[in-house]
């Protein structure tokens, strides 16, 4: 069990289009690939962790000896915004994207808003925040009407001059708007945008305030805080979850302050989750199509990382991921529907490649498992995969030494973990008549079944010539069929590489469309 998990979200660092990217208008989007072409791109530490080993990343160097477990994550939610992405990382999948208003808000919503505030409105279009006060500021001051505008995001923004509408009054209007924007008009955020100054030199003040939508389901943050764990939200985490489940918030604003805060928290004794959002990648560079700026920001994060990891104790785990894409290298300045990377680093965490996972929610489930807080319903946790295979690999390696393979000279060892927790080993046993030869995997299975075991979790397999592991040794077709007899789709197969590192696949991965006991029922 771990004491602290640091979950760092590099806002918008996608790693390539999802299969349904076209329906989001994001064909070909690949944030990481775009910034990797910049001269400013230098990320040796992330590459050493195994970033280049992630599925689909064929434009970065791979490493034989990664220092972290890696995965590619699909976004299951039907969205690509910050809120939906973070909710899914915390275990809440959204069936629908949050509503956006490229044509402005419907009249009935604005009528209700006028009735609730006693003030009219101006603009009602997607607009740049600095331009909107320039274009409508004077009329606002003359008429007392509020400046209502939106963006490509799911936001209802209200700008007002502080001399006419003091921030507290503006916040009250925002709360009224929040109460109106429900159901299918449940926008992600209502934002107060106070400004000051004389025409044309209006400037926005730091009294901006976000009124977020509450998560639509139970989140990891709720689960952990209800179970007595600390949940520290750094950056915009508090806002994204409307404060729910956050036991302490630290607002940061920029990557620099975010990273500095992380460093301080690394020295702090707490028990639970530190959930960090680094916003500049998205806000400052992604949306402004600034490829070099984005690349430099990632290089800075990379340079910061070793100093942070140095502070980690044996009881800590660091996860690095993202919430969606925002490719600065294509025409769009909007978010993009992309896969995101996941790196998991910590003492005792196996350096496995988890392949492609179907939902960000697996991060939430795994975090709950790592922190020993059982009972979180969403996603599929893979904490056991991160920790179980070291013992299995060792036993498979030992079994390989007992291989009886005088004819092929190819020795194989296997270690099979049953659901009861017992491990059965096996080696390949050859025969001069060749056809009676039995593989290591089947030896292990038949030993286990003959001892009364019929349910299994995972197997580790290693093999090679001359008693050395030469390469990954995937189970042969016959052994796969034997696995199908006793194991479900999620049975895990750890294939051990020459460097001792593992590749993890499931039975569904290596035996799709299979003939199973169900077919003969
Ligand atoms: N072998 C295994 O034990 N497991 C596998 O997954 C592939 C092959 C053995 C059978 C034979 O003794 C040798 O490797 C060469 O085929």
Short mmCIF file of C-alpha atoms and ligand atoms in Angstrom, two decimals:
data_model
loop_
_atom_site.label_atom_id
_atom_site.label_comp_id
_atom_site.label_asym_id
_atom_site.label_seq_id
_atom_site.Cartn_x
_atom_site.Cartn_y
_atom_site.Cartn_z
CA UNK A 1 0.00 0.00 0.00
CA UNK A 2 1.19 3.49 -0.82
CA UNK A 3 0.83 6.60 1.30
CA UNK A 4 0.89 9.39 -1.27
CA UNK A 5 -0.04 9.53 -4.95
CA UNK A 6 0.95 12.59 -6.98
CA UNK A 7 -1.27 12.73 -10.07
CA UNK A 8 0.11 15.35 -12.45
CA UNK A 9 -2.01 16.44 -15.41
CA UNK A 10 -0.06 18.09 -18.22
CA UNK A 11 -3.06 19.99 -19.57
CA UNK A 12 -3.75 19.10 -23.22
CA UNK A 13 -0.70 16.86 -23.87
CA UNK A 14 -2.47 14.43 -26.23
CA UNK A 15 -0.55 11.72 -28.11
CA UNK A 16 -2.56 11.27 -31.28
CA UNK A 17 -6.07 11.11 -32.68
CA UNK A 18 -8.57 8.70 -31.16
CA UNK A 19 -10.43 6.43 -33.60
CA UNK A 20 -13.47 8.75 -33.44
CA UNK A 21 -11.44 11.97 -33.89
CA UNK A 22 -13.12 12.75 -37.20
CA UNK A 23 -16.50 13.26 -35.57
CA UNK A 24 -14.86 15.89 -33.36
CA UNK A 25 -13.25 17.60 -36.37
CA UNK A 26 -9.81 16.47 -35.22
CA UNK A 27 -8.57 14.12 -37.91
CA UNK A 28 -4.76 13.87 -37.74
CA UNK A 29 -4.39 15.86 -34.51
CA UNK A 30 -1.31 14.88 -32.50
CA UNK A 31 -0.14 17.37 -29.90
CA UNK A 32 3.00 15.48 -28.83
CA UNK A 33 4.09 14.80 -32.40
CA UNK A 34 3.68 18.45 -33.36
CA UNK A 35 5.81 19.75 -30.51
CA UNK A 36 8.39 16.96 -30.98
CA UNK A 37 9.45 18.66 -34.21
CA UNK A 38 10.44 21.86 -32.44
CA UNK A 39 14.06 22.78 -31.76
CA UNK A 40 13.00 23.49 -28.17
CA UNK A 41 11.86 19.91 -27.59
CA UNK A 42 14.27 18.18 -25.19
CA UNK A 43 12.75 15.62 -22.82
CA UNK A 44 15.43 13.03 -21.86
CA UNK A 45 13.84 12.28 -18.49
CA UNK A 46 10.36 11.53 -19.82
CA UNK A 47 11.94 9.35 -22.53
CA UNK A 48 13.95 7.46 -19.90
CA UNK A 49 10.70 6.76 -18.08
CA UNK A 50 9.40 5.10 -21.26
CA UNK A 51 7.27 7.77 -22.94
CA UNK A 52 8.47 6.61 -26.37
CA UNK A 53 7.40 3.02 -25.61
CA UNK A 54 3.72 3.95 -25.42
CA UNK A 55 1.42 2.47 -28.09
CA UNK A 56 1.25 4.61 -31.20
CA UNK A 57 4.26 6.82 -30.39
CA UNK A 58 6.51 5.98 -33.32
CA UNK A 59 8.15 9.41 -33.59
CA UNK A 60 10.07 9.34 -30.29
CA UNK A 61 12.96 7.04 -29.33
CA UNK A 62 12.06 3.93 -27.36
CA UNK A 63 14.03 2.72 -24.37
CA UNK A 64 14.95 -0.87 -23.54
CA UNK A 65 14.97 -0.17 -19.81
CA UNK A 66 12.14 2.16 -18.91
CA UNK A 67 12.02 3.47 -15.36
CA UNK A 68 8.21 3.70 -15.25
CA UNK A 69 5.13 1.71 -16.21
CA UNK A 70 3.44 3.20 -19.26
CA UNK A 71 0.06 3.10 -20.97
CA UNK A 72 -1.99 4.88 -23.58
CA UNK A 73 -5.44 5.94 -22.38
CA UNK A 74 -8.63 6.31 -24.41
CA UNK A 75 -11.17 8.93 -23.39
CA UNK A 76 -14.46 7.11 -22.93
CA UNK A 77 -16.48 10.29 -22.41
CA UNK A 78 -18.01 11.98 -25.41
CA UNK A 79 -16.00 15.12 -24.93
CA UNK A 80 -12.65 16.80 -25.15
CA UNK A 81 -12.72 19.53 -22.57
CA UNK A 82 -10.83 20.05 -19.34
CA UNK A 83 -13.76 19.33 -17.06
CA UNK A 84 -14.88 16.12 -18.75
CA UNK A 85 -11.26 14.90 -19.02
CA UNK A 86 -10.48 15.49 -15.34
CA UNK A 87 -13.81 14.00 -14.22
CA UNK A 88 -12.99 10.86 -16.17
CA UNK A 89 -9.50 10.70 -14.63
CA UNK A 90 -11.40 10.79 -11.32
CA UNK A 91 -13.77 8.02 -12.45
CA UNK A 92 -16.79 9.87 -13.87
CA UNK A 93 -17.55 9.15 -17.52
CA UNK A 94 -19.75 11.70 -19.33
CA UNK A 95 -22.17 10.36 -21.93
CA UNK A 96 -22.40 13.79 -23.48
CA UNK A 97 -19.99 16.64 -24.05
CA UNK A 98 -20.75 19.73 -22.02
CA UNK A 99 -22.83 22.12 -24.15
CA UNK A 100 -21.10 24.82 -26.18
CA UNK A 101 -22.69 27.87 -27.79
CA UNK A 102 -20.99 28.87 -31.05
CA UNK A 103 -24.15 30.89 -31.94
CA UNK A 104 -24.65 32.35 -28.47
CA UNK A 105 -27.09 31.32 -25.73
CA UNK A 106 -30.78 30.74 -26.51
CA UNK A 107 -33.16 33.62 -25.83
CA UNK A 108 -35.18 31.90 -23.14
CA UNK A 109 -32.01 31.41 -21.09
CA UNK A 110 -31.11 35.09 -21.45
CA UNK A 111 -34.68 36.19 -20.64
CA UNK A 112 -34.50 34.22 -17.42
CA UNK A 113 -31.08 35.73 -16.71
CA UNK A 114 -32.48 39.25 -17.22
CA UNK A 115 -35.40 38.52 -14.89
CA UNK A 116 -33.06 37.12 -12.23
CA UNK A 117 -30.52 39.97 -12.34
CA UNK A 118 -32.72 42.90 -13.28
CA UNK A 119 -30.13 43.82 -15.90
CA UNK A 120 -30.10 43.33 -19.66
CA UNK A 121 -27.27 41.79 -21.62
CA UNK A 122 -24.86 42.66 -24.44
CA UNK A 123 -22.88 40.59 -26.98
CA UNK A 124 -23.96 36.94 -26.45
CA UNK A 125 -21.34 35.53 -28.83
CA UNK A 126 -18.06 33.64 -28.61
CA UNK A 127 -15.48 36.39 -28.06
CA UNK A 128 -11.93 37.05 -26.93
CA UNK A 129 -11.99 38.19 -23.31
CA UNK A 130 -9.84 41.29 -23.88
CA UNK A 131 -11.64 42.29 -27.08
CA UNK A 132 -15.10 41.92 -25.61
CA UNK A 133 -14.52 44.61 -22.97
CA UNK A 134 -13.01 46.92 -25.58
CA UNK A 135 -16.01 46.51 -27.91
CA UNK A 136 -18.82 46.48 -25.34
CA UNK A 137 -17.30 48.19 -22.25
CA UNK A 138 -18.65 51.66 -22.99
CA UNK A 139 -22.17 50.54 -23.78
CA UNK A 140 -22.11 48.42 -20.62
CA UNK A 141 -21.21 51.48 -18.51
CA UNK A 142 -23.84 53.63 -20.23
CA UNK A 143 -26.74 51.18 -20.05
CA UNK A 144 -25.89 48.98 -17.05
CA UNK A 145 -26.36 45.89 -19.18
CA UNK A 146 -24.02 42.95 -18.48
CA UNK A 147 -21.57 41.66 -21.09
CA UNK A 148 -22.41 38.01 -21.67
CA UNK A 149 -20.09 35.98 -23.91
CA UNK A 150 -18.75 32.48 -24.43
CA UNK A 151 -15.79 30.70 -26.12
CA UNK A 152 -15.13 27.37 -27.81
CA UNK A 153 -15.35 25.89 -24.29
CA UNK A 154 -18.50 25.21 -22.34
CA UNK A 155 -18.57 28.57 -20.53
CA UNK A 156 -21.06 31.35 -19.72
CA UNK A 157 -18.92 34.43 -19.01
CA UNK A 158 -20.12 37.68 -17.53
CA UNK A 159 -17.90 40.77 -17.76
CA UNK A 160 -18.72 43.89 -15.76
CA UNK A 161 -16.84 47.06 -14.73
CA UNK A 162 -15.97 47.02 -11.03
CA UNK A 163 -17.12 50.65 -10.58
CA UNK A 164 -20.63 49.78 -11.78
CA UNK A 165 -20.95 46.20 -10.54
CA UNK A 166 -18.72 45.40 -7.56
CA UNK A 167 -17.24 41.87 -7.75
CA UNK A 168 -19.50 40.54 -4.96
CA UNK A 169 -22.58 41.65 -6.92
CA UNK A 170 -21.17 40.08 -10.10
CA UNK A 171 -20.60 36.81 -8.21
CA UNK A 172 -24.25 36.88 -7.15
CA UNK A 173 -25.29 37.24 -10.82
CA UNK A 174 -23.03 34.29 -11.64
CA UNK A 175 -24.72 32.17 -8.96
CA UNK A 176 -28.09 33.10 -10.49
CA UNK A 177 -26.81 32.10 -13.95
CA UNK A 178 -25.47 28.85 -12.48
CA UNK A 179 -28.94 28.06 -11.15
CA UNK A 180 -30.49 28.72 -14.58
CA UNK A 181 -27.93 26.73 -16.59
CA UNK A 182 -29.13 23.22 -15.74
CA UNK A 183 -30.06 20.06 -17.66
CA UNK A 184 -29.13 20.28 -21.30
CA UNK A 185 -27.77 23.78 -20.71
CA UNK A 186 -25.49 22.68 -17.88
CA UNK A 187 -22.36 24.55 -19.01
CA UNK A 188 -19.06 23.54 -17.46
CA UNK A 189 -18.38 26.93 -15.92
CA UNK A 190 -19.99 30.28 -15.29
CA UNK A 191 -17.15 32.80 -15.03
CA UNK A 192 -17.15 36.27 -13.46
CA UNK A 193 -14.86 38.57 -15.45
CA UNK A 194 -14.55 41.91 -13.63
CA UNK A 195 -12.58 44.72 -15.28
CA UNK A 196 -11.43 48.27 -14.51
CA UNK A 197 -10.05 51.33 -16.31
CA UNK A 198 -11.15 54.01 -18.77
CA UNK A 199 -12.08 53.47 -22.40
CA UNK A 200 -10.20 52.17 -24.39
CA UNK A 201 -7.74 50.97 -21.74
CA UNK A 202 -9.96 48.52 -19.91
CA UNK A 203 -8.10 45.72 -18.14
CA UNK A 204 -9.32 42.58 -16.44
CA UNK A 205 -8.68 42.25 -12.72
CA UNK A 206 -7.60 39.24 -10.68
CA UNK A 207 -11.12 39.02 -9.22
CA UNK A 208 -12.06 36.45 -11.87
CA UNK A 209 -14.10 33.71 -10.28
CA UNK A 210 -15.31 30.37 -11.66
CA UNK A 211 -18.60 28.74 -10.72
CA UNK A 212 -18.20 25.16 -11.88
CA UNK A 213 -20.70 22.42 -12.44
CA UNK A 214 -20.60 19.70 -9.80
CA UNK A 215 -19.39 16.32 -11.09
CA UNK A 216 -22.33 14.21 -12.25
CA UNK A 217 -21.16 11.10 -10.40
CA UNK A 218 -19.14 9.97 -7.43
CA UNK A 219 -15.48 10.82 -7.95
CA UNK A 220 -12.21 9.42 -6.64
CA UNK A 221 -11.94 12.68 -4.68
CA UNK A 222 -15.25 11.98 -2.92
CA UNK A 223 -14.18 8.37 -2.29
CA UNK A 224 -10.81 9.27 -0.81
CA UNK A 225 -11.97 12.21 1.32
CA UNK A 226 -14.93 10.22 2.67
CA UNK A 227 -12.44 7.55 3.71
CA UNK A 228 -10.33 9.98 5.65
CA UNK A 229 -7.62 10.62 3.07
CA UNK A 230 -6.16 14.01 2.17
CA UNK A 231 -7.09 15.31 -1.26
CA UNK A 232 -4.93 18.28 -2.18
CA UNK A 233 -5.97 20.08 -5.37
CA UNK A 234 -3.26 22.16 -7.03
CA UNK A 235 -4.07 24.66 -9.81
CA UNK A 236 -7.58 24.52 -11.21
CA UNK A 237 -8.46 21.13 -9.70
CA UNK A 238 -10.68 22.73 -7.03
CA UNK A 239 -12.68 24.60 -9.67
CA UNK A 240 -13.01 21.62 -11.99
CA UNK A 241 -14.64 19.57 -9.22
CA UNK A 242 -16.62 22.53 -7.83
CA UNK A 243 -14.62 21.90 -4.67
CA UNK A 244 -16.24 18.51 -4.06
CA UNK A 245 -13.95 16.03 -2.30
CA UNK A 246 -11.03 18.48 -2.15
CA UNK A 247 -9.74 18.77 1.41
CA UNK A 248 -7.18 21.46 0.60
CA UNK A 249 -6.82 23.74 -2.39
CA UNK A 250 -3.75 25.55 -3.63
CA UNK A 251 -4.43 27.89 -6.55
CA UNK A 252 -1.39 28.37 -8.76
CA UNK A 253 -2.14 29.95 -12.13
CA UNK A 254 1.07 29.09 -14.00
CA UNK A 255 3.25 26.02 -14.58
CA UNK A 256 6.13 27.59 -12.65
CA UNK A 257 4.06 28.15 -9.53
CA UNK A 258 2.42 24.72 -9.97
CA UNK A 259 5.78 22.94 -10.09
CA UNK A 260 7.12 24.96 -7.17
CA UNK A 261 4.03 24.03 -5.15
CA UNK A 262 4.52 20.35 -6.01
CA UNK A 263 8.07 20.51 -4.80
CA UNK A 264 6.90 21.96 -1.47
CA UNK A 265 4.19 19.32 -1.13
CA UNK A 266 6.80 16.59 -1.74
CA UNK A 267 8.37 17.67 1.56
CA UNK A 268 5.01 17.67 3.35
CA UNK A 269 3.73 14.70 5.30
CA UNK A 270 0.24 13.88 4.02
CA UNK A 271 -1.82 10.79 3.41
CA UNK A 272 -3.67 10.50 0.13
CA UNK A 273 -3.84 12.22 -3.23
CA UNK A 274 -2.15 15.33 -4.53
CA UNK A 275 -3.91 16.16 -7.82
CA UNK A 276 -2.05 18.75 -9.87
CA UNK A 277 -3.02 20.54 -13.07
CA UNK A 278 -0.30 22.34 -15.04
CA UNK A 279 -2.30 24.70 -17.17
CA UNK A 280 0.18 26.60 -19.37
CA UNK A 281 0.54 23.84 -21.97
CA UNK A 282 -3.10 24.33 -22.91
CA UNK A 283 -3.93 27.90 -21.95
CA UNK A 284 -0.77 29.69 -23.02
CA UNK A 285 0.57 27.52 -25.87
CA UNK A 286 -1.95 24.98 -27.20
CA UNK A 287 -4.79 27.44 -27.82
CA UNK A 288 -2.39 29.97 -29.32
CA UNK A 289 -0.81 27.46 -31.70
CA UNK A 290 2.61 28.19 -30.21
CA UNK A 291 4.57 25.03 -31.04
CA UNK A 292 7.94 26.25 -29.72
CA UNK A 293 6.39 27.63 -26.55
CA UNK A 294 4.62 24.33 -25.89
CA UNK A 295 7.81 22.33 -26.57
CA UNK A 296 9.84 24.58 -24.28
CA UNK A 297 7.24 24.29 -21.51
CA UNK A 298 7.45 20.48 -21.72
CA UNK A 299 11.26 20.64 -21.73
CA UNK A 300 11.08 22.75 -18.56
CA UNK A 301 8.78 20.22 -16.93
CA UNK A 302 11.20 17.47 -17.97
CA UNK A 303 14.15 19.31 -16.42
CA UNK A 304 12.18 19.82 -13.20
CA UNK A 305 11.13 16.18 -12.94
CA UNK A 306 14.33 14.48 -11.57
CA UNK A 307 14.54 16.96 -8.70
CA UNK A 308 10.94 16.18 -7.83
CA UNK A 309 11.36 12.39 -8.12
CA UNK A 310 14.41 12.60 -5.85
CA UNK A 311 12.11 13.76 -3.06
CA UNK A 312 9.83 10.75 -3.37
CA UNK A 313 9.98 8.07 -0.67
CA UNK A 314 9.26 4.34 -1.02
CA UNK A 315 5.64 5.06 -0.06
CA UNK A 316 4.99 7.43 -2.96
CA UNK A 317 3.77 6.98 -6.52
CA UNK A 318 3.90 9.59 -9.28
CA UNK A 319 1.50 9.45 -12.22
CA UNK A 320 1.84 11.77 -15.19
CA UNK A 321 -0.99 12.08 -17.69
CA UNK A 322 -3.17 14.54 -19.63
CA UNK A 323 -6.85 15.41 -20.03
CA UNK A 324 -7.26 15.82 -23.83
CA UNK A 325 -5.24 17.21 -26.73
CA UNK A 326 -4.75 20.74 -28.11
CA UNK A 327 -2.50 20.37 -31.12
CA UNK A 328 -0.61 23.64 -31.62
CA UNK A 329 0.65 22.46 -35.01
CA UNK A 330 -2.66 22.34 -36.86
CA UNK A 331 -5.06 25.12 -37.85
CA UNK A 332 -7.49 24.64 -35.01
CA UNK A 333 -6.91 26.56 -31.78
CA UNK A 334 -9.45 24.36 -30.01
CA UNK A 335 -8.92 21.17 -27.99
CA UNK A 336 -8.47 17.91 -29.90
CA UNK A 337 -9.87 14.41 -29.41
CA UNK A 338 -6.69 12.48 -28.63
CA UNK A 339 -5.33 9.59 -26.62
CA UNK A 340 -3.33 10.66 -23.58
CA UNK A 341 -0.14 9.18 -22.11
CA UNK A 342 0.18 7.66 -18.66
CA UNK A 343 3.47 7.18 -16.83
CA UNK A 344 3.53 5.53 -13.40
CA UNK A 345 6.68 5.77 -11.34
CA UNK A 346 7.49 4.56 -7.85
CA UNK A 347 9.40 2.12 -5.70
CA UNK A 348 8.28 -1.45 -6.45
CA UNK A 349 6.23 -0.38 -9.48
CA UNK A 350 7.00 -2.75 -12.34
CA UNK A 351 8.17 -1.14 -15.54
CA UNK A 352 5.44 -2.75 -17.60
CA UNK A 353 3.75 -1.54 -20.75
CA UNK A 354 0.02 -1.71 -20.07
CA UNK A 355 -0.84 -1.21 -23.72
CA UNK A 356 -3.97 0.82 -24.50
CA UNK A 357 -6.54 1.17 -21.71
CA UNK A 358 -10.20 1.85 -22.56
CA UNK A 359 -10.82 4.75 -20.18
CA UNK A 360 -9.11 7.46 -18.13
CA UNK A 361 -11.21 6.10 -15.23
CA UNK A 362 -8.65 3.31 -14.81
CA UNK A 363 -6.39 5.97 -13.28
CA UNK A 364 -8.96 6.61 -10.54
CA UNK A 365 -9.50 2.91 -9.82
CA UNK A 366 -5.75 2.28 -9.68
CA UNK A 367 -5.13 5.26 -7.40
CA UNK A 368 -7.80 4.00 -4.99
CA UNK A 369 -6.14 0.56 -4.99
CA UNK A 370 -2.64 1.94 -4.49
CA UNK A 371 -3.85 3.99 -1.52
CA UNK A 372 -5.61 0.94 -0.10
CA UNK A 373 -9.10 2.46 -0.20
CA UNK A 374 -11.19 -0.36 -1.61
CA UNK A 375 -14.66 -0.14 -3.04
CA UNK A 376 -14.29 2.48 -5.76
CA UNK A 377 -16.75 1.47 -8.45
CA UNK A 378 -15.58 3.13 -11.67
CA UNK A 379 -12.85 2.00 -14.07
CA UNK A 380 -10.63 -1.05 -13.81
CA UNK A 381 -7.70 -0.81 -11.44
CA UNK A 382 -4.38 -2.29 -12.46
CA UNK A 383 -2.45 -1.89 -9.22
CA UNK A 384 -1.93 -5.65 -8.96
CA UNK A 385 -0.42 -5.73 -12.43
CA UNK A 386 1.97 -3.01 -11.37
CA UNK A 387 3.20 -4.99 -8.42
CA UNK A 388 2.40 -8.69 -8.87
CA UNK A 389 4.61 -9.59 -11.78
CA UNK A 390 8.02 -9.17 -10.13
CA UNK A 391 7.48 -12.32 -8.10
CA UNK A 392 6.01 -14.18 -11.08
CA UNK A 393 8.88 -13.21 -13.38
CA UNK A 394 11.42 -14.43 -10.84
CA UNK A 395 9.69 -17.80 -10.56
CA UNK A 396 9.34 -18.12 -14.35
CA UNK A 397 13.05 -17.40 -14.71
CA UNK A 398 13.87 -20.15 -12.19
CA UNK A 399 11.53 -22.61 -13.93
CA UNK A 400 13.29 -21.87 -17.22
CA UNK A 401 16.46 -23.34 -15.72
CA UNK A 402 14.65 -26.64 -15.26
CA UNK A 403 13.65 -26.77 -18.95
CA UNK A 404 14.16 -30.17 -20.61
CA UNK A 405 14.83 -29.10 -24.19
CA UNK A 406 17.74 -31.11 -25.61
CA UNK A 407 16.24 -31.06 -29.14
CA UNK A 408 15.39 -27.41 -29.72
CA UNK A 409 17.87 -25.90 -27.27
CA UNK A 410 15.11 -23.37 -26.57
CA UNK A 411 14.21 -23.28 -22.90
CA UNK A 412 10.99 -21.79 -21.58
CA UNK A 413 9.77 -21.14 -18.04
CA UNK A 414 6.32 -20.10 -16.85
CA UNK A 415 4.78 -19.09 -13.52
CA UNK A 416 1.00 -19.17 -13.24
CA UNK A 417 -0.88 -17.26 -10.55
CA UNK A 418 -4.20 -18.81 -9.56
CA UNK A 419 -7.12 -16.86 -8.10
CA UNK A 420 -6.45 -18.64 -4.82
CA UNK A 421 -3.08 -16.86 -4.72
CA UNK A 422 -0.95 -19.96 -5.27
CA UNK A 423 1.68 -19.99 -8.00
CA UNK A 424 2.36 -23.02 -10.25
CA UNK A 425 5.52 -23.12 -12.32
CA UNK A 426 6.27 -25.05 -15.48
CA UNK A 427 9.00 -25.62 -18.05
CA UNK A 428 8.93 -27.05 -21.55
CA UNK A 429 9.54 -30.80 -21.68
CA UNK A 430 10.63 -32.19 -25.03
CA UNK A 431 10.63 -35.67 -26.44
CA UNK A 432 12.71 -37.47 -29.09
CA UNK A 433 9.49 -38.17 -30.93
CA UNK A 434 8.92 -34.37 -31.00
CA UNK A 435 5.12 -34.43 -31.08
CA UNK A 436 4.71 -35.36 -27.39
CA UNK A 437 6.60 -32.12 -26.47
CA UNK A 438 4.77 -29.94 -23.96
CA UNK A 439 5.22 -26.18 -23.55
CA UNK A 440 6.09 -24.49 -20.26
CA UNK A 441 2.69 -22.78 -20.03
CA UNK A 442 0.76 -26.01 -20.40
CA UNK A 443 2.99 -27.76 -17.88
CA UNK A 444 2.10 -25.01 -15.38
CA UNK A 445 -1.61 -25.16 -16.23
CA UNK A 446 -1.85 -28.93 -16.01
CA UNK A 447 0.03 -28.99 -12.72
CA UNK A 448 -2.40 -26.42 -11.33
CA UNK A 449 -5.55 -28.08 -12.68
CA UNK A 450 -4.44 -31.47 -11.39
CA UNK A 451 -4.11 -29.86 -7.95
CA UNK A 452 -7.71 -28.65 -8.14
CA UNK A 453 -7.22 -25.07 -9.38
CA UNK A 454 -9.46 -23.85 -12.22
CA UNK A 455 -9.37 -20.06 -11.93
CA UNK A 456 -6.38 -17.96 -12.82
CA UNK A 457 -5.17 -14.35 -12.70
CA UNK A 458 -1.92 -14.12 -14.65
CA UNK A 459 1.08 -15.93 -16.05
CA UNK A 460 4.68 -14.85 -16.63
CA UNK A 461 6.58 -16.49 -19.49
CA UNK A 462 10.24 -16.27 -20.47
CA UNK A 463 12.21 -18.19 -23.03
CA UNK A 464 15.29 -18.25 -25.19
CA UNK A 465 18.21 -20.14 -26.65
CA UNK A 466 21.14 -21.33 -24.59
CA UNK A 467 19.36 -20.79 -21.30
CA UNK A 468 19.19 -16.99 -21.79
CA UNK A 469 16.10 -14.89 -22.42
CA UNK A 470 16.61 -13.79 -26.00
CA UNK A 471 13.33 -12.01 -26.69
CA UNK A 472 9.67 -11.92 -25.61
CA UNK A 473 8.24 -15.43 -25.78
CA UNK A 474 4.54 -15.23 -26.66
CA UNK A 475 2.51 -18.35 -25.83
CA UNK A 476 1.98 -20.68 -28.78
CA UNK A 477 -1.45 -21.20 -30.29
CA UNK A 478 -2.14 -24.44 -28.44
CA UNK A 479 -1.29 -22.85 -25.07
CA UNK A 480 -3.56 -19.90 -25.86
CA UNK A 481 -6.41 -22.34 -26.41
CA UNK A 482 -5.67 -24.01 -23.06
CA UNK A 483 -5.74 -20.56 -21.42
CA UNK A 484 -9.12 -19.92 -23.03
CA UNK A 485 -10.41 -23.07 -21.37
CA UNK A 486 -9.73 -21.77 -17.86
CA UNK A 487 -9.32 -18.00 -18.11
CA UNK A 488 -11.38 -14.91 -18.87
CA UNK A 489 -10.63 -12.12 -21.36
CA UNK A 490 -8.73 -10.16 -18.73
CA UNK A 491 -6.25 -12.95 -17.88
CA UNK A 492 -2.85 -11.24 -17.99
CA UNK A 493 0.21 -12.60 -19.76
CA UNK A 494 3.55 -11.05 -18.82
CA UNK A 495 6.10 -11.67 -21.52
CA UNK A 496 9.61 -11.14 -20.24
CA UNK A 497 12.10 -9.35 -22.50
CA UNK A 498 15.86 -9.82 -22.79
CA UNK A 499 16.39 -6.92 -20.36
CA UNK A 500 14.10 -8.51 -17.75
CA UNK A 501 11.38 -5.91 -18.45
CA UNK A 502 7.84 -7.07 -19.14
CA UNK A 503 5.17 -6.58 -21.72
CA UNK A 504 1.68 -7.20 -20.40
CA UNK A 505 -1.09 -8.39 -22.72
CA UNK A 506 -4.48 -9.89 -21.96
CA UNK A 507 -5.93 -13.11 -23.30
CA UNK A 508 -8.44 -11.03 -25.29
CA UNK A 509 -5.48 -9.26 -26.93
CA UNK A 510 -3.74 -12.43 -28.06
CA UNK A 511 -6.75 -14.64 -28.78
CA UNK A 512 -9.56 -12.55 -30.24
CA UNK A 513 -12.65 -14.17 -31.79
CA UNK A 514 -11.77 -17.35 -29.95
CA UNK A 515 -13.48 -20.72 -29.75
CA UNK A 516 -14.36 -21.16 -26.08
CA UNK A 517 -16.17 -23.58 -23.76
CA UNK A 518 -19.32 -21.45 -24.37
CA UNK A 519 -19.42 -22.59 -28.00
CA UNK A 520 -20.00 -26.23 -27.08
CA UNK A 521 -22.55 -25.63 -24.34
N1 LIG B 1 7.66 -23.54 -26.17
C1 LIG B 1 7.09 -23.27 -24.96
O1 LIG B 1 7.38 -23.95 -23.97
N2 LIG B 1 6.21 -22.23 -24.85
C2 LIG B 1 5.88 -21.40 -25.87
O2 LIG B 1 5.08 -20.51 -25.70
C3 LIG B 1 6.51 -21.60 -27.21
C4 LIG B 1 7.33 -22.83 -27.37
C5 LIG B 1 8.64 -24.61 -26.26
C6 LIG B 1 8.20 -25.83 -26.99
C7 LIG B 1 9.53 -26.39 -27.47
O3 LIG B 1 10.08 -27.19 -26.46
C8 LIG B 1 10.41 -25.18 -27.65
O4 LIG B 1 9.78 -24.12 -26.95
C9 LIG B 1 10.66 -24.82 -29.10
O5 LIG B 1 9.45 -24.72 -29.78
#
